[in-house]
Amino acid sequence: MSNTEKRLSDLSRRGFIGACAATVAALGATSLGCSENNVRMAETGELEEVEPEWKPVVCWAHCGGKCGLKAYVKDGTVLRLKTDDTHDDSFNHPQHRACLRGRSRKFDVFSKDRVRFPMKRKHWQPGGGDNVNGDLRGIDEWERISWDEALDMVADEITRIKETYGNRAILGSGQQPTNRTYVDYEMYIDFPDFFIKGLEFFNVLNLYGGQVSHYGTGSAGSFQNVPELVGFGTANAGGGIDMLNDRLDARNCEYAVMVGVNPAWSSDGTTLWANFVPMRDAGCKFYCIDPMHTDTAEVLGAEWVPIRPGTDIAFLMACAYVMITEDDPKSNPLIDWDVVNRCSIGFDAESMPEGADTERNFKDHILGIYDGCAKNPEWAEEICGVPAGKIREIAYVLGMENKTALLCGWGPGRCNDVDNLPQILMAVGCVLGGHFGKSGHMTGSSLRDTSASGGNALINPGWRKLPCVPDPVDDCIQDPLLWPAILEGRYVYNGLGQFLEGEEREIDVRCIYNYSLNMLSRTEDQIKGIEAYRKMDFVVTHALTFNPNAQYSDIVLPVCSPWELPPQLGMFTGREAAFLGDKVCDPLWESKSVTWIGRELLARWGIDPDLAYPYSDEQQSFYQISGTQIIEDDGKTFSPLVTFTAEDIAALGVEGEPQEGKISYRDALKQGVITVPRSESDNHGHIAYEAFRTAPEENPLASESGKMELYCRRLEEQTSRAGWGVVSPVPEYVDDQKFGYKATFANYEAREKGPYPFQLFNPHYPRTAHAHFDNILELREAFKRPLFISLEDAESLGIETGDTVLVENDYGRVVRQACVTNRIMPGVVGLPHGGWFEMDEQGNDLGGSGATLCGSVTGGTGVSGYNTQICSVTKVDGSPEDWERPVAMPECQKDEEE
Ligand SMILES: Nc1nc2c(c(=O)[nH]1)N[C@H]1C(S)=C(S)[C@@H](COP(=O)(O)OP(=O)(O)OC[C@H]3O[C@@H](n4cnc5c(=O)[nH]c(N)nc54)[C@H](O)[C@@H]3O)O[C@H]1N2
Ligand SMILES: Nc1nc2c(c(=O)[nH]1)N[C@H]1C(S)=C(S)[C@@H](COP(=O)(O)OP(=O)(O)OC[C@H]3O[C@@H](n4cnc5c(=O)[nH]c(N)nc54)[C@H](O)[C@@H]3O)O[C@H]1N2
Ligand code: SF4
Ligand SMILES: [Mo]
């Protein structure tokens, strides 16, 4: 029986036919979702009394999307969901339609495993030592406790740990602002993105003496720190790096060379539709350079160019080789010499920065003049698997006379030893090809909703006006090395993402406080993570659902979802749309807002709660919405978006001044989706780097020289100082045989495979936004999250689609069902990112979390190498697919259900 059918029979068994059944029949699988809450209300007949209404609600996933979601709400109960229908759909003014995850939101908000009340792990008691029974974390039973008991216990146990071991014994889950972010320190915690909800809780611990923090490049990989150093992109006011032209200009591109760009899976649907399809329709030819033949390639009619994970640097170096050796300014102009001369440094011996070894210039390095290794297409083919002829063809596409977009996702940057990737991308696309600063030409990171689209936001959400309390503890551990550091009690301090000179420090962490982020599934070496959790005196988690962080804790505090909070406006990094989500119902069961929890704890510690939360959730909502600004037609001026009358303000019970905006508060709350419609002739277009290209000296980039650095002194200097591994100042392909392609061989020269013959990577996948949504059985069923394996490899291992396979390496073992396909290149397997791990008694992860197989490995700029793992694959006895298994549930919640 499918989950949909199960749910139906479940519901009718309960005699719950009224409000939901009609919806079920009318809307089908994805629109189901009758909560336990609904059930109760239906049984008491309350649903009959109120007229339902459509309300916009947020989808607060950490996916980069920003989609319209409307809930048909009757007295706090969501009968069904629909998506953006506020205006007709067109490429210039697209509807922002929700994906299946968004349309499954009510399964999340009203899910069975939604944490309903504070809980304590049965065999844990405060006080440390024998009271802890840490080994039982993840397998112990749970008991329901009251909020007062829970808060007293959390406050007292943290006090005990602080007084006994100091604040350096408390690890906080939220990444704190770093002085390396483009976002202003104060603005960071106010970052109006849904997913960072709860992050501001770091203030609470900081007021009580501070916490150990952690820092990593988890998301952007080598694109986190390197672009700024080498002069790739300009800083934008919205808080990021600006590399690409506006999406309307992308339609002028004749070619798009896409290196690991898959908006079909890892952006919301609007992006592939409204940004890329018009490019296709205008005749753009696409190349998708990717280990997988993606759905993106399929939709765009792209040519799939299979490439081994982690080898893009070699591929791009060979493109540079072809351009350098075959360029002739008159008969075969491939290189934009004007750009090389005016906008870059380090191309040849004459343009090297002062004091640098002139033999290490880019051109001679590519040609292999001094190291004897020509980085030609034949050299690259051996490494990356792309035929030399295809490399040559793409190098020509990248030539200066074509209108070309060279786009790169972050997946290729989430590999070990790819610290030079942004630099070689910039070298080939911007400097040699000249694809930047003019219409139809662009080079840069392209992912989430900024895929093929750059420029500042046209709507700027306001701030919640929360303060930002600095952390008195300066300890900060690198994410990839976090769990070993905690287990071994020592680590190397490099500042908060600052590349300071490494300083050996002892550290004795006793407590983990999870208030934001998914510490266990986002950080590598999960098995060590579990060991670290089990070593703690105390682990406390704010949780919406009973996710792995909660499962391995001692106390779980239920937080409410944004559907249960005052209206809020959100926007990710894209430009044209923002969303105002209304409140659907009061906090469900006993869940509370983070503001409430923070205030309660501070009061218990004798600290004025106003220091962290000077305003109520309602007041924060008002500040955020009233502070939101939208661009005028002139493309320059911003004005308030929402009109608030004195009556609105009085009705909200908040403090504030009336203001004139574009839309009344009432209408905004009806509409939800706020957009800036676009047209080719509007004033909102954007050409990245236009000023720099015209006058580089007057408009310097963030690099040391202010230009694009093909030789980057700082890259070498900063990484030598930090000590994770020195990054070459000139692009270099590195494969030191610890992981990556060569490590799959026992003997590379003889091409004899070793014990882990496959390269393994983690594509971001439609089932989840990271680990968010992995508890939804309907999504598990719709998107199986298999292990993708090529036909060729599967045949040699006797594996067929649906067979259960064990994926293993030195760090852990994962169980999945195989999907045998000719859409992944041989020698490479794909394990989609986002699984909730689920350990069986043999230590196999039945949930298939990528973090189970990732090692504590880093290098260079501190990159997390999720996409350069190696593994073996073996067929094993069948196990049920994960949509057929129930999601984890604490006993005491099950009892409550009976
Ligand atoms: N192996 C591997 N690891 C990866 C990646 C990979 O490709 N492979 N990708 C990396 C990337 S790109 C990123 S950005 C990170 C993302 O890592 P995270 O940002 O840590 O991932 P999420 O799962 O989105 O974490 C959010 C958690 O908050 C919970 N949650 C949801 N809503 C609320 C709420 O309203 N309040 C509270 N308190 N909690 C809530 C969710 O259940 C979820 O567990 O992961 C990185 N880790
Ligand atoms: N459904 C869903 N969407 C998401 C997320 C999610 O968890 N789920 N997470 C969001 C977040 S926070 C982020 S940062 C973005 C991530 O966005 P990306 O980093 O762009 O997404 P990925 O899927 O990791 O990688 C994109 C493509 O790169 C390919 N690839 C992987 N490794 C390599 C490589 O070494 N070389 C080459 N050439 N290609 C490679 C993959 O096969 C995939 O097709 O996605 C966002 N969107
Ligand atoms: S999960 Fe992301 S893409 Fe899907 S509806 Fe929600 S915000 Fe949009
Ligand atoms: Mo990310």
Short mmCIF file of N, CA and C and ligand atoms in Angstrom, two decimals, residues 60 62 195 197-198 218-220 410 414 448 515-519 521-523 542-545 547 549 559-562 594 762-764 769-773 833 836 850-851 854 866-867 869, ligand 1:
data_model
loop_
_atom_site.label_atom_id
_atom_site.label_comp_id
_atom_site.label_asym_id
_atom_site.label_seq_id
_atom_site.Cartn_x
_atom_site.Cartn_y
_atom_site.Cartn_z
N TRP A 60 9.78 27.58 4.46
CA TRP A 60 11.02 28.16 5.00
C TRP A 60 12.22 27.22 4.84
N HIS A 62 15.65 25.49 3.57
CA HIS A 62 16.98 25.99 3.24
C HIS A 62 17.37 25.41 1.89
N PHE A 195 15.44 30.10 6.72
CA PHE A 195 16.12 28.94 7.30
C PHE A 195 16.95 29.30 8.50
N LYS A 197 16.08 30.86 10.89
CA LYS A 197 15.21 31.02 12.05
C LYS A 197 15.79 30.33 13.26
N GLY A 198 15.86 31.05 14.33
CA GLY A 198 16.38 30.43 15.54
C GLY A 198 17.87 30.65 15.72
N GLY A 218 31.01 24.53 4.36
CA GLY A 218 30.10 23.45 4.01
C GLY A 218 29.29 23.66 2.75
N SER A 219 28.78 24.83 2.54
CA SER A 219 27.88 25.06 1.42
C SER A 219 28.63 25.40 0.14
N ALA A 220 29.44 26.43 0.22
CA ALA A 220 30.06 26.95 -1.00
C ALA A 220 31.38 26.27 -1.34
N TRP A 410 28.06 24.96 -6.99
CA TRP A 410 28.97 24.81 -5.85
C TRP A 410 29.36 23.34 -5.62
N ARG A 414 32.61 21.65 -3.69
CA ARG A 414 32.54 20.90 -2.43
C ARG A 414 33.35 19.62 -2.54
N ARG A 448 21.06 27.57 -6.93
CA ARG A 448 19.84 27.97 -6.22
C ARG A 448 19.05 28.93 -7.09
N TYR A 515 20.57 24.77 18.52
CA TYR A 515 19.45 25.70 18.38
C TYR A 515 19.19 26.08 16.94
N SER A 516 20.05 25.65 16.04
CA SER A 516 19.90 25.99 14.64
C SER A 516 20.83 25.07 13.87
N LEU A 517 20.52 24.79 12.65
CA LEU A 517 21.31 23.90 11.80
C LEU A 517 21.17 22.45 12.27
N ASN A 518 21.56 21.58 11.39
CA ASN A 518 21.43 20.16 11.64
C ASN A 518 22.83 19.60 11.83
N MET A 519 23.35 19.78 13.05
CA MET A 519 24.76 19.49 13.32
C MET A 519 25.19 18.11 12.83
N SER A 521 23.79 15.83 10.56
CA SER A 521 23.82 15.43 9.15
C SER A 521 24.53 16.41 8.23
N ARG A 522 24.86 17.59 8.72
CA ARG A 522 25.55 18.53 7.83
C ARG A 522 27.06 18.41 7.93
N THR A 523 27.54 17.82 9.02
CA THR A 523 28.98 17.82 9.28
C THR A 523 29.56 16.45 8.96
N HIS A 542 16.66 22.23 20.22
CA HIS A 542 15.38 22.84 19.85
C HIS A 542 14.91 22.08 18.62
N ALA A 543 13.74 21.52 18.65
CA ALA A 543 13.36 20.70 17.49
C ALA A 543 11.91 20.91 17.09
N LEU A 544 11.73 20.86 15.80
CA LEU A 544 10.39 20.92 15.23
C LEU A 544 9.90 19.48 15.10
N THR A 545 10.76 18.66 14.46
CA THR A 545 10.42 17.25 14.30
C THR A 545 11.52 16.43 14.98
N ASN A 547 14.14 14.81 14.64
CA ASN A 547 15.23 14.55 13.70
C ASN A 547 16.44 13.96 14.45
N ASN A 549 19.29 15.01 15.36
CA ASN A 549 19.82 15.82 16.46
C ASN A 549 19.01 15.63 17.72
N VAL A 559 9.94 23.52 19.30
CA VAL A 559 9.75 24.90 18.80
C VAL A 559 8.62 24.91 17.78
N CYS A 560 8.00 26.06 17.66
CA CYS A 560 6.90 26.13 16.70
C CYS A 560 7.44 26.50 15.32
N SER A 561 6.66 26.19 14.32
CA SER A 561 7.08 26.47 12.94
C SER A 561 6.65 27.89 12.58
N PRO A 562 7.18 28.41 11.49
CA PRO A 562 6.76 29.75 11.06
C PRO A 562 5.26 29.86 10.78
N VAL A 594 11.18 30.50 19.68
CA VAL A 594 12.56 30.58 20.16
C VAL A 594 12.72 31.81 21.07
N ASN A 762 27.56 13.59 -3.57
CA ASN A 762 26.22 13.83 -3.01
C ASN A 762 25.48 14.92 -3.76
N PRO A 763 24.74 14.57 -4.82
CA PRO A 763 23.94 15.63 -5.44
C PRO A 763 22.82 16.09 -4.50
N HIS A 764 22.48 17.36 -4.54
CA HIS A 764 21.31 17.83 -3.78
C HIS A 764 20.07 17.37 -4.54
N ALA A 769 15.30 19.32 1.38
CA ALA A 769 16.19 20.48 1.38
C ALA A 769 17.15 20.16 2.52
N HIS A 770 18.33 19.69 2.16
CA HIS A 770 19.24 19.11 3.15
C HIS A 770 18.48 18.01 3.90
N ALA A 771 18.56 18.05 5.25
CA ALA A 771 17.87 16.99 5.98
C ALA A 771 16.41 17.34 6.26
N HIS A 772 16.03 18.50 5.89
CA HIS A 772 14.66 18.96 6.13
C HIS A 772 13.72 18.22 5.17
N PHE A 773 12.67 17.64 5.66
CA PHE A 773 11.64 16.89 4.89
C PHE A 773 11.94 15.39 4.81
N HIS A 833 22.20 13.85 -1.21
CA HIS A 833 22.37 14.52 0.09
C HIS A 833 21.04 14.61 0.83
N TRP A 836 18.28 11.32 6.79
CA TRP A 836 18.34 11.23 8.26
C TRP A 836 18.97 9.89 8.58
N GLY A 850 24.65 11.20 3.73
CA GLY A 850 25.96 11.41 3.11
C GLY A 850 27.06 11.57 4.14
N ALA A 851 26.70 12.16 5.28
CA ALA A 851 27.71 12.45 6.30
C ALA A 851 28.29 11.19 6.93
N CYS A 854 31.43 10.48 4.81
CA CYS A 854 32.40 11.58 4.62
C CYS A 854 33.46 11.53 5.70
N TYR A 866 32.64 16.85 0.37
CA TYR A 866 31.55 15.87 0.27
C TYR A 866 31.54 15.14 -1.08
N ASN A 867 32.02 15.80 -2.12
CA ASN A 867 31.91 15.19 -3.45
C ASN A 867 33.19 14.49 -3.91
N GLN A 869 34.53 11.61 -2.28
CA GLN A 869 34.67 10.46 -1.41
C GLN A 869 34.92 9.23 -2.29
N1 LIG B 1 27.50 15.06 2.95
C1 LIG B 1 27.07 16.29 2.63
N2 LIG B 1 26.89 17.21 3.60
C2 LIG B 1 26.46 18.44 3.29
C3 LIG B 1 26.17 18.82 1.96
C4 LIG B 1 26.38 17.84 0.94
O1 LIG B 1 26.17 18.09 -0.26
N3 LIG B 1 26.81 16.59 1.32
N4 LIG B 1 25.73 20.10 1.69
C5 LIG B 1 26.06 21.16 2.61
C6 LIG B 1 25.28 22.38 2.40
S1 LIG B 1 25.30 23.06 0.83
C7 LIG B 1 24.63 23.02 3.39
S2 LIG B 1 23.98 24.59 3.11
C8 LIG B 1 24.48 22.39 4.72
C9 LIG B 1 23.08 22.57 5.29
O2 LIG B 1 23.05 22.17 6.59
P1 LIG B 1 21.87 22.65 7.57
O3 LIG B 1 21.54 24.07 7.31
O4 LIG B 1 22.31 22.28 8.91
O5 LIG B 1 20.70 21.69 7.04
P2 LIG B 1 19.16 21.64 7.34
O6 LIG B 1 18.79 20.22 7.27
O7 LIG B 1 18.43 22.57 6.45
O8 LIG B 1 19.09 22.12 8.85
C10 LIG B 1 18.00 22.66 9.34
C11 LIG B 1 17.48 21.82 10.48
O9 LIG B 1 16.57 22.61 11.18
C12 LIG B 1 15.34 21.93 11.38
N5 LIG B 1 14.27 22.95 11.29
C13 LIG B 1 13.48 23.21 10.26
N6 LIG B 1 12.66 24.24 10.53
C14 LIG B 1 12.96 24.66 11.78
C15 LIG B 1 12.46 25.69 12.61
O10 LIG B 1 11.56 26.43 12.26
N7 LIG B 1 13.05 25.84 13.82
C16 LIG B 1 14.08 25.02 14.22
N8 LIG B 1 14.64 25.23 15.40
N9 LIG B 1 14.56 24.03 13.46
C17 LIG B 1 14.01 23.86 12.26
C18 LIG B 1 15.25 20.90 10.29
O11 LIG B 1 14.50 19.79 10.75
C19 LIG B 1 16.71 20.59 10.02
O12 LIG B 1 17.06 19.49 10.84
O13 LIG B 1 24.75 20.99 4.63
C20 LIG B 1 26.02 20.75 4.08
N10 LIG B 1 26.31 19.35 4.29
#
